[in-house]
mmCIF file of C-alpha atoms in Angstrom:
data_model
loop_
_atom_site.group_PDB
_atom_site.id
_atom_site.type_symbol
_atom_site.label_atom_id
_atom_site.label_comp_id
_atom_site.label_asym_id
_atom_site.label_seq_id
_atom_site.Cartn_x
_atom_site.Cartn_y
_atom_site.Cartn_z
ATOM 1 C CA GLY C 1 -59.256 36.222 -39.203
ATOM 2 C CA SER C 2 -60.412 37.812 -35.901
ATOM 3 C CA GLU C 3 -59.536 36.364 -32.448
ATOM 4 C CA TYR C 4 -61.489 36.168 -29.161
ATOM 5 C CA ARG C 5 -59.735 36.325 -25.980
ATOM 6 C CA ALA C 6 -61.810 36.442 -22.883
ATOM 7 C CA ASN C 7 -61.092 38.814 -20.350
ATOM 8 C CA PRO C 8 -61.312 38.578 -16.365
ATOM 9 C CA ASN C 9 -64.215 41.468 -16.303
ATOM 10 C CA GLY C 10 -65.925 40.046 -19.121
ATOM 11 C CA CYS C 11 -65.891 36.292 -17.877
ATOM 12 C CA ARG C 12 -66.871 37.504 -14.295
ATOM 13 C CA ALA C 13 -69.757 39.576 -15.933
ATOM 14 C CA LEU C 14 -71.095 36.425 -17.335
ATOM 15 C CA LEU C 15 -72.210 34.904 -13.790
ATOM 16 C CA PHE C 16 -75.011 37.189 -13.431
ATOM 17 C CA PRO C 17 -76.639 37.009 -16.833
ATOM 18 C CA LEU C 18 -76.570 33.482 -16.798
ATOM 19 C CA ALA C 19 -78.066 32.845 -13.400
ATOM 20 C CA THR C 20 -80.879 35.441 -14.400
ATOM 21 C CA CYS C 21 -81.291 33.474 -17.679
ATOM 22 C CA TYR C 22 -81.631 30.203 -15.737
ATOM 23 C CA SER C 23 -84.215 31.839 -13.090
ATOM 24 C CA LEU C 24 -86.319 33.238 -16.098
ATOM 25 C CA LEU C 25 -86.263 30.170 -18.110
ATOM 26 C CA ALA C 26 -87.153 27.955 -15.016
ATOM 27 C CA THR C 27 -90.037 30.286 -14.052
ATOM 28 C CA ALA C 28 -91.419 30.222 -17.879
ATOM 29 C CA PHE C 29 -91.330 26.507 -18.353
ATOM 30 C CA ALA C 30 -92.708 25.726 -14.813
ATOM 31 C CA GLY C 31 -95.349 22.958 -15.239
ATOM 32 C CA THR C 32 -96.977 20.363 -12.768
ATOM 33 C CA ILE C 33 -95.912 16.727 -11.959
ATOM 34 C CA GLY C 34 -96.956 14.259 -14.324
ATOM 35 C CA THR C 35 -97.617 16.494 -17.387
ATOM 36 C CA THR C 36 -94.672 15.465 -19.508
ATOM 37 C CA THR C 37 -94.030 12.024 -21.673
ATOM 38 C CA ALA C 38 -91.095 10.363 -23.068
ATOM 39 C CA ASP C 39 -89.658 9.822 -19.733
ATOM 40 C CA ILE C 40 -86.678 8.086 -21.316
ATOM 41 C CA LEU C 41 -85.333 11.476 -21.738
ATOM 42 C CA LYS C 42 -85.186 11.793 -17.901
ATOM 43 C CA VAL C 43 -82.695 8.991 -17.489
ATOM 44 C CA ASN C 44 -79.236 10.440 -17.249
ATOM 45 C CA ILE C 45 -77.107 7.358 -18.433
ATOM 46 C CA GLY C 46 -73.491 7.406 -17.584
ATOM 47 C CA PRO C 47 -71.291 5.849 -14.803
ATOM 48 C CA ARG C 48 -69.049 8.918 -14.491
ATOM 49 C CA PRO C 49 -71.898 11.590 -14.045
ATOM 50 C CA SER C 50 -73.692 9.238 -11.816
ATOM 51 C CA ALA C 51 -70.798 8.880 -9.712
ATOM 52 C CA MET C 52 -70.855 12.470 -9.477
ATOM 53 C CA GLY C 53 -74.323 12.678 -8.010
ATOM 54 C CA GLY C 54 -75.602 14.305 -11.450
ATOM 55 C CA ALA C 55 -73.429 17.317 -11.073
ATOM 56 C CA PHE C 56 -71.998 17.468 -14.526
ATOM 57 C CA THR C 57 -73.227 20.623 -16.542
ATOM 58 C CA ALA C 58 -70.141 22.772 -15.901
ATOM 59 C CA VAL C 59 -67.581 20.117 -16.044
ATOM 60 C CA ALA C 60 -68.843 17.729 -19.005
ATOM 61 C CA ASN C 61 -65.927 17.064 -21.130
ATOM 62 C CA ASP C 62 -66.540 13.617 -22.703
ATOM 63 C CA LEU C 63 -69.201 11.519 -24.416
ATOM 64 C CA ASN C 64 -71.693 12.053 -21.432
ATOM 65 C CA SER C 65 -71.898 15.670 -22.542
ATOM 66 C CA PHE C 66 -74.692 14.772 -24.883
ATOM 67 C CA ASN C 67 -76.853 14.016 -22.094
ATOM 68 C CA PHE C 68 -76.047 16.999 -19.680
ATOM 69 C CA ASN C 69 -74.338 19.748 -21.741
ATOM 70 C CA PRO C 70 -73.646 19.501 -25.334
ATOM 71 C CA ALA C 71 -71.159 22.380 -25.189
ATOM 72 C CA GLY C 72 -68.894 20.024 -23.160
ATOM 73 C CA LEU C 73 -68.471 17.854 -26.450
ATOM 74 C CA GLN C 74 -66.029 20.461 -27.588
ATOM 75 C CA ARG C 75 -63.386 19.525 -25.096
ATOM 76 C CA ILE C 76 -62.725 16.026 -26.207
ATOM 77 C CA SER C 77 -59.322 16.029 -28.020
ATOM 78 C CA PHE C 78 -59.567 12.582 -29.825
ATOM 79 C CA SER C 79 -62.152 10.168 -31.205
ATOM 80 C CA GLN C 80 -64.189 8.513 -28.481
ATOM 81 C CA MET C 81 -66.929 5.619 -28.704
ATOM 82 C CA ASN C 82 -69.002 3.871 -26.080
ATOM 83 C CA PHE C 83 -71.327 1.046 -26.011
ATOM 84 C CA ALA C 84 -73.236 0.455 -22.559
ATOM 85 C CA HIS C 85 -75.837 -1.806 -21.350
ATOM 86 C CA TYR C 86 -77.561 -0.983 -18.182
ATOM 87 C CA SER C 87 -80.240 -3.181 -16.207
ATOM 88 C CA SER C 88 -82.793 -1.267 -14.136
ATOM 89 C CA VAL C 89 -85.705 -2.274 -11.942
ATOM 90 C CA SER C 90 -88.706 -4.370 -12.897
ATOM 91 C CA ASP C 91 -86.487 -5.821 -15.784
ATOM 92 C CA ILE C 92 -86.108 -2.612 -17.756
ATOM 93 C CA ARG C 93 -83.016 -2.552 -19.840
ATOM 94 C CA TYR C 94 -81.145 0.389 -21.708
ATOM 95 C CA GLU C 95 -78.814 0.024 -24.579
ATOM 96 C CA SER C 96 -76.888 3.173 -25.394
ATOM 97 C CA PHE C 97 -74.296 4.223 -27.910
ATOM 98 C CA ALA C 98 -72.292 7.242 -28.406
ATOM 99 C CA TYR C 99 -69.442 8.530 -30.986
ATOM 100 C CA ALA C 100 -67.814 11.756 -31.022
ATOM 101 C CA GLU C 101 -64.870 13.029 -33.333
ATOM 102 C CA ALA C 102 -62.750 16.249 -32.841
ATOM 103 C CA LEU C 103 -62.656 18.517 -35.727
ATOM 104 C CA GLY C 104 -59.533 20.289 -34.958
ATOM 105 C CA PRO C 105 -58.639 22.206 -31.786
ATOM 106 C CA SER C 106 -62.001 24.255 -31.454
ATOM 107 C CA ARG C 107 -64.846 21.973 -32.868
ATOM 108 C CA SER C 108 -66.538 18.484 -32.144
ATOM 109 C CA ILE C 109 -69.298 16.329 -33.547
ATOM 110 C CA GLY C 110 -70.880 13.382 -32.658
ATOM 111 C CA LEU C 111 -74.038 11.165 -32.610
ATOM 112 C CA PHE C 112 -75.722 9.115 -29.955
ATOM 113 C CA SER C 113 -78.706 7.133 -29.288
ATOM 114 C CA THR C 114 -80.487 5.163 -26.337
ATOM 115 C CA LEU C 115 -82.967 2.212 -26.569
ATOM 116 C CA ARG C 116 -85.161 1.203 -23.652
ATOM 117 C CA HIS C 117 -86.630 -2.290 -23.488
ATOM 118 C CA MET C 118 -89.530 -2.869 -21.100
ATOM 119 C CA PRO C 119 -91.275 -6.079 -20.306
ATOM 120 C CA PRO C 120 -94.861 -6.549 -21.496
ATOM 121 C CA ILE C 121 -97.361 -4.581 -19.367
ATOM 122 C CA ASP C 122 -100.003 -7.062 -17.975
ATOM 123 C CA ASN C 123 -103.440 -5.726 -18.167
ATOM 124 C CA GLU C 124 -104.794 -8.065 -15.375
ATOM 125 C CA ASN C 125 -107.969 -8.278 -17.156
ATOM 126 C CA GLY C 126 -107.789 -11.111 -19.548
ATOM 127 C CA ASN C 127 -106.489 -9.011 -22.430
ATOM 128 C CA PRO C 128 -103.014 -9.757 -24.099
ATOM 129 C CA ALA C 129 -100.001 -8.054 -22.371
ATOM 130 C CA VAL C 130 -99.005 -4.679 -23.864
ATOM 131 C CA LYS C 131 -95.622 -4.113 -25.289
ATOM 132 C CA ALA C 132 -93.852 -0.861 -24.673
ATOM 133 C CA GLY C 133 -90.539 0.494 -25.526
ATOM 134 C CA ASP C 134 -88.496 3.928 -26.366
ATOM 135 C CA ILE C 135 -85.844 5.077 -28.367
ATOM 136 C CA PHE C 136 -83.868 8.473 -29.079
ATOM 137 C CA ILE C 137 -81.362 9.171 -31.700
ATOM 138 C CA GLY C 138 -79.289 12.422 -32.009
ATOM 139 C CA VAL C 139 -76.394 14.311 -33.403
ATOM 140 C CA GLY C 140 -74.469 16.879 -31.568
ATOM 141 C CA TYR C 141 -72.023 19.702 -32.367
ATOM 142 C CA ALA C 142 -69.957 22.053 -30.274
ATOM 143 C CA GLN C 143 -67.507 25.013 -30.796
ATOM 144 C CA ALA C 144 -65.323 26.983 -28.789
ATOM 145 C CA LEU C 145 -65.619 30.725 -29.218
ATOM 146 C CA GLY C 146 -62.198 31.944 -29.983
ATOM 147 C CA LYS C 147 -58.964 30.711 -28.496
ATOM 148 C CA ALA C 148 -58.282 30.245 -24.704
ATOM 149 C CA SER C 149 -56.631 33.207 -22.770
ATOM 150 C CA PRO C 150 -53.193 32.677 -21.167
ATOM 151 C CA LYS C 151 -55.045 31.719 -17.842
ATOM 152 C CA GLY C 152 -57.211 29.049 -19.716
ATOM 153 C CA ARG C 153 -60.285 30.945 -19.947
ATOM 154 C CA ARG C 154 -62.732 29.741 -22.786
ATOM 155 C CA LEU C 155 -66.326 29.884 -23.836
ATOM 156 C CA ARG C 156 -68.117 27.092 -25.532
ATOM 157 C CA ILE C 157 -71.422 26.621 -27.198
ATOM 158 C CA GLY C 158 -73.091 23.518 -28.376
ATOM 159 C CA GLY C 159 -76.298 21.736 -29.468
ATOM 160 C CA ASN C 160 -78.064 18.498 -29.992
ATOM 161 C CA VAL C 161 -81.033 17.486 -32.452
ATOM 162 C CA LYS C 162 -82.951 14.487 -31.483
ATOM 163 C CA PHE C 163 -85.491 12.044 -32.811
ATOM 164 C CA VAL C 164 -87.668 10.563 -30.242
ATOM 165 C CA GLN C 165 -90.096 7.691 -30.439
ATOM 166 C CA SER C 166 -92.223 5.737 -27.685
ATOM 167 C CA THR C 167 -94.277 2.936 -28.490
ATOM 168 C CA LEU C 168 -97.260 1.636 -26.484
ATOM 169 C CA GLY C 169 -99.271 -1.414 -27.382
ATOM 170 C CA GLY C 170 -98.724 -1.101 -30.988
ATOM 171 C CA VAL C 171 -99.164 2.647 -30.949
ATOM 172 C CA SER C 172 -96.266 4.999 -31.553
ATOM 173 C CA ALA C 173 -95.788 8.625 -30.959
ATOM 174 C CA ARG C 174 -92.749 10.541 -32.309
ATOM 175 C CA SER C 175 -91.065 13.877 -31.578
ATOM 176 C CA PHE C 176 -88.208 16.090 -32.501
ATOM 177 C CA ALA C 177 -86.127 17.873 -29.715
ATOM 178 C CA LEU C 178 -83.292 20.335 -29.463
ATOM 179 C CA ASP C 179 -80.607 20.802 -26.643
ATOM 180 C CA LEU C 180 -78.594 23.963 -26.126
ATOM 181 C CA GLY C 181 -75.744 24.123 -23.963
ATOM 182 C CA PHE C 182 -73.054 26.788 -22.829
ATOM 183 C CA GLN C 183 -69.726 26.421 -20.963
ATOM 184 C CA GLY C 184 -67.319 29.068 -19.433
ATOM 185 C CA GLU C 185 -64.133 27.828 -18.377
ATOM 186 C CA ARG C 186 -61.991 29.690 -15.543
ATOM 187 C CA VAL C 187 -64.452 32.379 -15.781
ATOM 188 C CA PHE C 188 -63.578 33.567 -12.389
ATOM 189 C CA LYS C 189 -59.869 32.234 -11.284
ATOM 190 C CA LYS C 190 -60.863 28.885 -11.266
ATOM 191 C CA LEU C 191 -64.523 28.682 -11.358
ATOM 192 C CA ASP C 192 -66.281 26.928 -14.392
ATOM 193 C CA VAL C 193 -69.886 27.522 -15.108
ATOM 194 C CA GLY C 194 -72.481 25.649 -17.348
ATOM 195 C CA LEU C 195 -76.007 26.305 -18.619
ATOM 196 C CA ALA C 196 -78.127 24.012 -20.763
ATOM 197 C CA VAL C 197 -81.783 23.758 -21.776
ATOM 198 C CA LEU C 198 -82.525 20.006 -22.828
ATOM 199 C CA ASN C 199 -85.542 18.444 -24.815
ATOM 200 C CA LEU C 200 -86.954 21.732 -26.293
ATOM 201 C CA GLY C 201 -89.467 19.876 -28.874
ATOM 202 C CA THR C 202 -92.731 19.234 -30.124
ATOM 203 C CA PRO C 203 -95.313 17.466 -27.975
ATOM 204 C CA MET C 204 -95.810 13.636 -28.693
ATOM 205 C CA LYS C 205 -99.259 12.355 -29.619
ATOM 206 C CA PHE C 206 -100.689 8.971 -28.734
ATOM 207 C CA ILE C 207 -103.979 8.710 -30.810
ATOM 208 C CA GLU C 208 -105.684 12.030 -29.554
ATOM 209 C CA GLU C 209 -103.878 12.817 -26.356
ATOM 210 C CA SER C 210 -100.646 15.086 -26.635
ATOM 211 C CA ASP C 211 -98.232 15.642 -23.718
ATOM 212 C CA PRO C 212 -95.043 17.867 -23.975
ATOM 213 C CA LEU C 213 -91.458 16.655 -23.592
ATOM 214 C CA PRO C 214 -89.611 16.414 -20.278
ATOM 215 C CA MET C 215 -87.888 19.724 -20.677
ATOM 216 C CA PHE C 216 -84.654 20.474 -18.239
ATOM 217 C CA ILE C 217 -83.062 23.490 -17.493
ATOM 218 C CA ARG C 218 -79.571 22.931 -15.909
ATOM 219 C CA PHE C 219 -77.070 25.307 -14.226
ATOM 220 C CA GLY C 220 -73.646 24.247 -12.919
ATOM 221 C CA LEU C 221 -70.624 25.274 -11.275
ATOM 222 C CA GLY C 222 -67.333 23.354 -11.059
ATOM 223 C CA TYR C 223 -64.048 24.171 -9.066
ATOM 224 C CA PRO C 224 -60.803 22.136 -8.973
ATOM 225 C CA ILE C 225 -58.959 21.782 -5.476
ATOM 226 C CA PRO C 226 -55.555 20.505 -5.658
ATOM 227 C CA ILE C 227 -54.856 17.688 -3.154
ATOM 228 C CA GLY C 228 -51.242 16.674 -3.014
ATOM 229 C CA LYS C 229 -50.424 15.746 -6.404
ATOM 230 C CA VAL C 230 -53.781 15.033 -7.705
ATOM 231 C CA GLU C 231 -56.834 17.429 -8.327
ATOM 232 C CA SER C 232 -60.264 17.127 -7.047
ATOM 233 C CA GLN C 233 -63.036 18.361 -9.196
ATOM 234 C CA LEU C 234 -65.991 19.900 -7.198
ATOM 235 C CA ALA C 235 -69.098 20.209 -9.098
ATOM 236 C CA LEU C 236 -72.800 21.782 -8.263
ATOM 237 C CA ASP C 237 -75.856 21.638 -10.317
ATOM 238 C CA ILE C 238 -79.345 23.257 -9.997
ATOM 239 C CA THR C 239 -81.741 21.443 -12.216
ATOM 240 C CA LYS C 240 -85.378 22.516 -12.726
ATOM 241 C CA PRO C 241 -87.392 19.703 -14.691
ATOM 242 C CA MET C 242 -90.519 21.318 -16.339
ATOM 243 C CA ASP C 243 -92.659 18.846 -14.433
ATOM 244 C CA SER C 244 -91.003 18.807 -10.896
ATOM 245 C CA MET C 245 -89.540 20.948 -8.293
ATOM 246 C CA ILE C 246 -85.893 22.262 -8.685
ATOM 247 C CA LYS C 247 -83.111 19.745 -7.767
ATOM 248 C CA VAL C 248 -79.659 20.549 -6.364
ATOM 249 C CA ASP C 249 -77.016 17.883 -7.279
ATOM 250 C CA PHE C 250 -73.468 18.062 -5.659
ATOM 251 C CA GLY C 251 -70.455 15.761 -6.672
ATOM 252 C CA ASP C 252 -66.698 15.343 -6.552
ATOM 253 C CA GLU C 253 -64.084 13.588 -8.716
ATOM 254 C CA THR C 254 -60.712 12.815 -8.160
ATOM 255 C CA TRP C 255 -58.201 11.246 -10.786
ATOM 256 C CA LEU C 256 -55.475 9.315 -8.961
ATOM 257 C CA PHE C 257 -53.922 8.729 -12.336
ATOM 258 C CA ASP C 258 -53.678 10.370 -15.666
#
């Protein structure tokens, strides 16, 4: 079969079209604050990306890839599984599950789910409290585009398909969503890049009112810096939510032990 090997000029040339693509998408999907629903999709669950300030698009390489950049799922080299419980403000609780399997050296597949428990909403008008909750379930797939170059340059693509349901007072709204991601590893010397479009899907309709899903566009950079015998991973994310302003996140990760 044919073999793809990234070359320095070709990989370097990716930076401009990726940045241009991000800018065009951010402009095309600009909305106003408060115009989206299913805000469970806005919660980036995961201790590792949270510790990095949410800067994870270019460096995603584990189960957290499902929520940040599905292309990063290809970087797992063995089966991974995670169960997690998170407690938030106002007695809101999250339960999450994720599993991924490497299908050889260039492909990975997985599934994930997050459930949000919320306390009943008190109407304060004598009527019974309203129950509310959300869940999403998805499957993801990622693949490398050819083999890595001798200097470690490699391109990846990935995607998720998700089912989302929100319940409020006995009424449920449902939607399907798609996530798309790209990663370029070592595209310019040691620089990694990532681009992801999350929550492309159908509007959710409660009775008569319909609202779009909270789409995100994420562009990220990653750069490793050696510190003695260990390596520190710097990461930068520029995120444009559909219903709010551009956000810039910066993080650093240093592994003291392998």
